[in-house]
Short mmCIF file of C-alpha atoms in Angstrom, two decimals:
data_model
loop_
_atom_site.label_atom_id
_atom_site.label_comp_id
_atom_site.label_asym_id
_atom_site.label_seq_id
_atom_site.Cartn_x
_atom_site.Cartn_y
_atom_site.Cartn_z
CA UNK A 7 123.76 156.56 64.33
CA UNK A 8 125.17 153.07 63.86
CA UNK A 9 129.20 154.20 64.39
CA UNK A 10 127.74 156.32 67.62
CA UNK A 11 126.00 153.44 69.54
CA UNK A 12 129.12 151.31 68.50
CA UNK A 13 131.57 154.36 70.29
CA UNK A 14 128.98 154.24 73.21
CA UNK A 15 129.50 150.86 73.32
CA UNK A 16 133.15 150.86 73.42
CA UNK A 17 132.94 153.93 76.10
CA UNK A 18 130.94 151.53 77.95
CA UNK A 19 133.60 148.78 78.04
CA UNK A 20 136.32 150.83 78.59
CA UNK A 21 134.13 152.26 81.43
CA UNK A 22 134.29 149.06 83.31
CA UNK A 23 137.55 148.01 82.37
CA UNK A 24 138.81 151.28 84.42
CA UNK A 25 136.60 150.85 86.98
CA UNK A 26 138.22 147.25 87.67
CA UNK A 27 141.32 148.70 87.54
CA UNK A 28 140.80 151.40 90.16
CA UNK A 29 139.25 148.81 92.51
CA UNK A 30 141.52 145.70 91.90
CA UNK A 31 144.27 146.69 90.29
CA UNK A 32 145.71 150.09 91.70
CA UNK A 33 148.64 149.56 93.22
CA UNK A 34 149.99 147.57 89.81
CA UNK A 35 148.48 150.09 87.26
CA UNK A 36 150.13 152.49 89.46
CA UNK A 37 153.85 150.94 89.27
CA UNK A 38 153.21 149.45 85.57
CA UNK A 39 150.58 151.72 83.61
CA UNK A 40 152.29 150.45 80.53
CA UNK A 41 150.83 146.90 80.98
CA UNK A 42 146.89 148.17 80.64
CA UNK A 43 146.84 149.73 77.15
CA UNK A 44 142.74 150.07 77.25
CA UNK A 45 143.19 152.17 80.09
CA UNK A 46 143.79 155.45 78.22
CA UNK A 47 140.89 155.83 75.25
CA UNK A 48 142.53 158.54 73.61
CA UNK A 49 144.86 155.87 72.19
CA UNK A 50 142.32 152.99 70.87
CA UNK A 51 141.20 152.68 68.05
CA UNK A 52 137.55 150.55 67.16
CA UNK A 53 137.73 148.05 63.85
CA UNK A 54 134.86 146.64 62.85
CA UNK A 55 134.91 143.51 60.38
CA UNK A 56 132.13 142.84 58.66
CA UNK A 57 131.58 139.28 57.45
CA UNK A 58 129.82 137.56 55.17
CA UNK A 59 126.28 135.80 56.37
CA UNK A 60 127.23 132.42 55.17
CA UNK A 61 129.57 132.39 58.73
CA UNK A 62 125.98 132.39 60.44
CA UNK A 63 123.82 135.08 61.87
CA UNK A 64 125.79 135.86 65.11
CA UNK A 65 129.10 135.49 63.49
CA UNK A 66 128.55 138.80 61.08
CA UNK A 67 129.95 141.64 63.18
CA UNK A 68 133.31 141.56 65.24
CA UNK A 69 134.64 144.37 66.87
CA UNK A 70 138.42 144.73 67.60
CA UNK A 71 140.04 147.12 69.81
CA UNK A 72 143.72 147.96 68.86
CA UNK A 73 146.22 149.90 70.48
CA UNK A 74 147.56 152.75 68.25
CA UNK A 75 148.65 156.19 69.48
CA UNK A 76 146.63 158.93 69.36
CA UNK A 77 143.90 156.93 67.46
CA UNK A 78 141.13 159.07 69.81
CA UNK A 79 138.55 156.02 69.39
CA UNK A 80 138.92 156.38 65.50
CA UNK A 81 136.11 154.36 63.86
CA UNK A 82 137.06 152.08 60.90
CA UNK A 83 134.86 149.35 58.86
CA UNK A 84 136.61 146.59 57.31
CA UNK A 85 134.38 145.03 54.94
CA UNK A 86 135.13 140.89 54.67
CA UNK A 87 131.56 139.98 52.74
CA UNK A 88 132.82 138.98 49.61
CA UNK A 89 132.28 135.39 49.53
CA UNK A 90 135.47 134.37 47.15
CA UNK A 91 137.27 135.60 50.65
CA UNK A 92 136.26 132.39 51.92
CA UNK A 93 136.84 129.70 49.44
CA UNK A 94 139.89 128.67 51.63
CA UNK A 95 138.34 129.43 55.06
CA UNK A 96 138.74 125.69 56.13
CA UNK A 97 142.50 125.96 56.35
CA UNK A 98 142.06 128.56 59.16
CA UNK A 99 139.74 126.42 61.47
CA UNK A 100 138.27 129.76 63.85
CA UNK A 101 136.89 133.22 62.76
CA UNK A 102 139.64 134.88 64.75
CA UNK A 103 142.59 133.13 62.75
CA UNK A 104 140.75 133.99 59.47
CA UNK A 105 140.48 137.58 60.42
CA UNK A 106 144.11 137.52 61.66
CA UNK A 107 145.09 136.19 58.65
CA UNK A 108 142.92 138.40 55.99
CA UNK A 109 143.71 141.45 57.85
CA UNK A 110 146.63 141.76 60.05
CA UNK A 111 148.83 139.71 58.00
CA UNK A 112 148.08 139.92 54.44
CA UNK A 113 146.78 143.62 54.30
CA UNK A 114 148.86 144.60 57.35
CA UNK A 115 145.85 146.98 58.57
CA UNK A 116 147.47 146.22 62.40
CA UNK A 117 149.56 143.83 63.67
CA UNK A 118 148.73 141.07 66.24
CA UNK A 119 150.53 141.91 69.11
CA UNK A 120 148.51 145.58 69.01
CA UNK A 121 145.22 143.54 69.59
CA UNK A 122 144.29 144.62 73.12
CA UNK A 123 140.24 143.05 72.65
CA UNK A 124 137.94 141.54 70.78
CA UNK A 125 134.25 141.20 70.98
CA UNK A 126 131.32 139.63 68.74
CA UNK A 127 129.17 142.58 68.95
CA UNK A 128 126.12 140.83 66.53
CA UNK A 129 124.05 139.58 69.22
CA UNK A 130 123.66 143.66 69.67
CA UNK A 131 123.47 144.54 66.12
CA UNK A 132 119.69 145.18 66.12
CA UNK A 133 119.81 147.33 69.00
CA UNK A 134 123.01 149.28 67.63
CA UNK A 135 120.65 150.14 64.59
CA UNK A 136 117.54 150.93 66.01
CA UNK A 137 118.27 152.43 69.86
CA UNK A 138 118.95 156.16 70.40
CA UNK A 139 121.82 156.78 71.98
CA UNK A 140 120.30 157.19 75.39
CA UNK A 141 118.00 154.25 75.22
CA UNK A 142 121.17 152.24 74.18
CA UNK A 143 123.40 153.39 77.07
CA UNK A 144 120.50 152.80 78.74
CA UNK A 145 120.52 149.41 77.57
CA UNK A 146 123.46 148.38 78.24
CA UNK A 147 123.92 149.75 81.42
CA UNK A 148 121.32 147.47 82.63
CA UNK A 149 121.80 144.66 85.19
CA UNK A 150 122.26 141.54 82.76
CA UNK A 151 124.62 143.29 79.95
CA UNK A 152 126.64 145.05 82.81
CA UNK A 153 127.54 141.99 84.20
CA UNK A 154 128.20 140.08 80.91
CA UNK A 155 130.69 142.90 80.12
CA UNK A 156 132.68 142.93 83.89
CA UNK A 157 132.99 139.59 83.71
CA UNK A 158 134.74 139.97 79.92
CA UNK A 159 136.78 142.98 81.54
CA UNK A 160 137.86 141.00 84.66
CA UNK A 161 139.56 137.91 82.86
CA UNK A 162 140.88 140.69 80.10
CA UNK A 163 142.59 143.07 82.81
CA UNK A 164 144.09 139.90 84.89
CA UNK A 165 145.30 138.34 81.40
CA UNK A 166 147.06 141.61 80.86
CA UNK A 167 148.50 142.16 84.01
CA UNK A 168 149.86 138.22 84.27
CA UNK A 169 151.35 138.77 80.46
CA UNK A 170 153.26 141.68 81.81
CA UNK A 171 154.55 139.85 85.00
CA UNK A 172 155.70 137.14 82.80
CA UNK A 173 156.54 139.49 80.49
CA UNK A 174 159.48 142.25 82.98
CA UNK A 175 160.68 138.81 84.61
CA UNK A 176 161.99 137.24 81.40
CA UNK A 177 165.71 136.90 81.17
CA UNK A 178 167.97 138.78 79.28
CA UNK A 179 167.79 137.78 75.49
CA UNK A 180 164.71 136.46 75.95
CA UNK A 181 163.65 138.82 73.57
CA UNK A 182 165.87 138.47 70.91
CA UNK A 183 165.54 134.67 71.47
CA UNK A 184 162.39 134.79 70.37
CA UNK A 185 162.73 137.75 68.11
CA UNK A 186 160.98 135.58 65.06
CA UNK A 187 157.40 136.34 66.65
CA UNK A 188 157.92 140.08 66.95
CA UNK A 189 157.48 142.78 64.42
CA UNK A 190 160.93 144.01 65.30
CA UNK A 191 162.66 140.46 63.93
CA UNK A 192 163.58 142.17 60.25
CA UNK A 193 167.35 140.63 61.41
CA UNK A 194 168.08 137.76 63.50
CA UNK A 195 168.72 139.20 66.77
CA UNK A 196 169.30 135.45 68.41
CA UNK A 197 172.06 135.40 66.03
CA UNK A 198 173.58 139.34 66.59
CA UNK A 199 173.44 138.58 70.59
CA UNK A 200 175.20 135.33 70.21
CA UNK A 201 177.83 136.42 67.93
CA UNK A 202 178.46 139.50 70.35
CA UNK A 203 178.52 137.29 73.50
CA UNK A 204 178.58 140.39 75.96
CA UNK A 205 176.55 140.60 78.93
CA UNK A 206 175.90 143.78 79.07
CA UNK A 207 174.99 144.03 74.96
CA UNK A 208 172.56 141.16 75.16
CA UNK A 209 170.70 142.95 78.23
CA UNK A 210 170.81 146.34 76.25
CA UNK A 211 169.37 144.77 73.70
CA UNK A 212 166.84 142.80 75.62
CA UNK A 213 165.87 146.09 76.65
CA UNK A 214 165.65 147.73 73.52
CA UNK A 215 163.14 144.92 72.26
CA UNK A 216 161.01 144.62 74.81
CA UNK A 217 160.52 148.54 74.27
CA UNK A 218 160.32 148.26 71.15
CA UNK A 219 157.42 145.16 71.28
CA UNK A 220 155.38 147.24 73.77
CA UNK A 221 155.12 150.34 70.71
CA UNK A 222 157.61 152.29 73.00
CA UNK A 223 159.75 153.58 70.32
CA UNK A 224 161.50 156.49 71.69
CA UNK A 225 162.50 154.38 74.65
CA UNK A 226 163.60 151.49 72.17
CA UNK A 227 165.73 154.23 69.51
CA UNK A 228 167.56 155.75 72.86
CA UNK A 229 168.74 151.75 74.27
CA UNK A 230 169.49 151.01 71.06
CA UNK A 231 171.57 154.11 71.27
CA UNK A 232 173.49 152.66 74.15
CA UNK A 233 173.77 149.52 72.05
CA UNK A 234 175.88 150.98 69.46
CA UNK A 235 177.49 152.60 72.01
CA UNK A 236 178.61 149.52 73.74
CA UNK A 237 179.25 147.65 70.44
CA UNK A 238 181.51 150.38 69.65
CA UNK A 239 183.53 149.89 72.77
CA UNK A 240 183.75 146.05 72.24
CA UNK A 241 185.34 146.20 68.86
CA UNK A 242 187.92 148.61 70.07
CA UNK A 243 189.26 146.40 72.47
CA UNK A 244 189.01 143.39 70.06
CA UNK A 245 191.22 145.03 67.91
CA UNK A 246 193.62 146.10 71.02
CA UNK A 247 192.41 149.05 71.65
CA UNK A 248 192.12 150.01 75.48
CA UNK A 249 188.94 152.12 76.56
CA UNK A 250 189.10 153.82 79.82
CA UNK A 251 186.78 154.67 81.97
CA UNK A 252 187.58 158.47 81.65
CA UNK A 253 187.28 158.01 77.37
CA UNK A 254 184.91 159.90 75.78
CA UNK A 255 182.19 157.14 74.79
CA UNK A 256 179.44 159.26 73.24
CA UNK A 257 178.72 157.78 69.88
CA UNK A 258 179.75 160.46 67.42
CA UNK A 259 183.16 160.13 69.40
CA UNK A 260 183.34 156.14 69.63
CA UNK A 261 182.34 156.31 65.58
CA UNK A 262 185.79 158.74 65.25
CA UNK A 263 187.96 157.31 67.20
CA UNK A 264 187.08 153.90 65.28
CA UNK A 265 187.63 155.65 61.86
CA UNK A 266 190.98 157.21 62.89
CA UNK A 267 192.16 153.89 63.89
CA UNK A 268 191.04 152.75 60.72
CA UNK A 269 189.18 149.88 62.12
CA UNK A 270 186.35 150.64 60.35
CA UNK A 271 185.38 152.94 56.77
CA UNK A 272 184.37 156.13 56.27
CA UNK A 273 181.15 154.75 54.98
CA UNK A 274 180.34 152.73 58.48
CA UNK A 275 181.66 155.96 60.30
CA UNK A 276 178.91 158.14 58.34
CA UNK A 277 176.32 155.23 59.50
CA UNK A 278 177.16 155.66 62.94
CA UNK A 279 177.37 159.39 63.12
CA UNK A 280 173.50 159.40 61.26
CA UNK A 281 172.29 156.58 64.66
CA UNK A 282 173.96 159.39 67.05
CA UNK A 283 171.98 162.29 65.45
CA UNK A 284 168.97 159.95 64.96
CA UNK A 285 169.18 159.10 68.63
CA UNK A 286 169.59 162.54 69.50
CA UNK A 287 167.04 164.00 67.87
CA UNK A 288 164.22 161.00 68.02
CA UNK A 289 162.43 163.22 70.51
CA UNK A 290 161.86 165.84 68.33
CA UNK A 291 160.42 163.73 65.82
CA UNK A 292 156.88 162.27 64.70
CA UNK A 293 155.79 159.62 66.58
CA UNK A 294 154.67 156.02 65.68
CA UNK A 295 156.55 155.28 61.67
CA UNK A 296 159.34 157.70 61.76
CA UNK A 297 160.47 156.38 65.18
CA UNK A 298 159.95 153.15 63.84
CA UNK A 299 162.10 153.72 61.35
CA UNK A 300 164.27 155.16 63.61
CA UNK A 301 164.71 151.82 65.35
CA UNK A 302 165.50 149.55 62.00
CA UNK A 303 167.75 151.89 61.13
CA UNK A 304 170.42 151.51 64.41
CA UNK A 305 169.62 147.91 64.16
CA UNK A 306 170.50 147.68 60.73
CA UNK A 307 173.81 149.57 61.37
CA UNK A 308 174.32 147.15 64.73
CA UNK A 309 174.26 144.17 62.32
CA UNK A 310 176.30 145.28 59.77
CA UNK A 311 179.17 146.31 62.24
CA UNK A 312 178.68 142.52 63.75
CA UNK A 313 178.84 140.98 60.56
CA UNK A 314 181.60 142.62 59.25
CA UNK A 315 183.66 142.46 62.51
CA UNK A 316 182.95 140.21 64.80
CA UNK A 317 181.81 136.65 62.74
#
């Protein structure tokens, strides 16, 4: 009964965080869907941490809402009531950093930037035990609770659609500037893009990242396609070689002309022809990890060929 009122609950926020957005925010949802990930339930899912009492009676439940694909409102208890947990809680200073720091981090359950809200759901807990599930959506469908929650949704769907704003006017490289916050940073982009010092690479890659930040991996493993691609044609013509407009530049061909040129090994050939059938064929694949993996993989290849030939 408990895990129902708590998905009733969640329906219920979700409710008016869609409702806000067909009244306020239309026209912006409409040209940027991409920027309201509680929009679409089918790909939340609900966490909820359980702490210990010693945090205080209103302190023992928090609910978060993460963005994962395909998660369908999955329902998940994280259990943080072992008091040893806390020996070192003073070091953290808020119940959000501890729980960012016990979960996300160290167990890697989720990862920050997946966080879309969070709520302290304890001042409900006795009602999530004891209400039916039509006295509780009753309940909190009433007057006082309905407002409570649209004024939570409000400043949550305005902070979203400012992030994004911020986020589509960045400049190019902003990205990989900052690449040290993201989940994506297993290289040093900052480094890769300065090293390259091509316009067109560094907004390529800008591209790729901020795909890739956003949990848009196919869109990130194709641009980072077209990164090869254009790394490929940049180390041609540092060694002399002229590419024309009319020259085949698919990667498979780029990889082979570089090999018969012997600019580069058969080894980093085979590398290159695996990113063009791993771009290829990322569509066809599983979603979330294997694209993922997808990603790292060109990237990995992207830095090697930089290191190698252009430091």
């Amino acid at each position: 009964m408990f895990e129902e009122n708590v998905k009733t609950f969640v329906n219920n926020i979700i409710s008016i965080y869609n409702q806000i957005i067909d009244t306020l925010y239309r026209p912006a949802y409409s040209t940027n869907p991409e920027a309201f990930r509680l929009k679409n339930s089918s790909n939340i899912k609900i966490y909820l941490i359980k702490l210990a009492p010693l945090l205080g009676v209103n302190k023992e439940l928090q609910l978060y809402l993460v963005h994962e694909k395909d998660a369908n409102l999955e329902y998940q208890i994280i259990d943080l009531t072992d008091e040893k947990l806390y020996e070192d809680y003073s070091k953290y200073g808020t119940i959000q950093n501890f729980i960012k720091q016990k979960i996300i981090i160290k167990k890697g359950i989720f990862e920050e930037s997946e966080i879309i809200h969070t709520h302290n759901i304890s001042f409900l807990k006795e009602e999530l035990n004891t209400l039916s599930i039509d006295e509780f959506k009753e309940y909190i469908y009433n007057e006082k609770w309905h407002k409570i929650f649209y004024d939570r949704m409000l400043d949550l769907v305005g902070r979203e659609g400012q992030s994004y704003v911020e986020h589509v006017n960045h400049p190019a490289s902003y990205y990989a500037k900052d690449a040290t916050k993201y989940s994506y940073s297993l290289l040093d982009l900052k480094a890769i893009i300065d090293t390259v010092n091509d316009e067109d690479f560094s907004y390529q890659m800008d591209q790729a990242i901020a795909a890739y930040e956003n949990s848009l991996y196919l869109a990130s493993c194709a641009t980072l396609g077209v990164c090869l691609e254009t790394l490929c044609k940049l180390l041609l013509q540092k060694k002399g070689e002229k590419v024309k407009d009319s020259d085949a530049t698919m990667l498979d061909k780029l990889g082979q002309r570089l090999r018969e040129k012997k600019i580069i090994n058969y080894k980093l050939n085979s590398r290159i022809d695996v990113c063009y059938k791993v771009r290829n064929l990322s569509s066809h694949t599983s979603p979330g990890k294997v694209l993922q993996g997808d990603c790292h993989f060109i990237i990995a290849t992207i830095n090697e060929i930089v290191d190698t030939y252009f430091k």
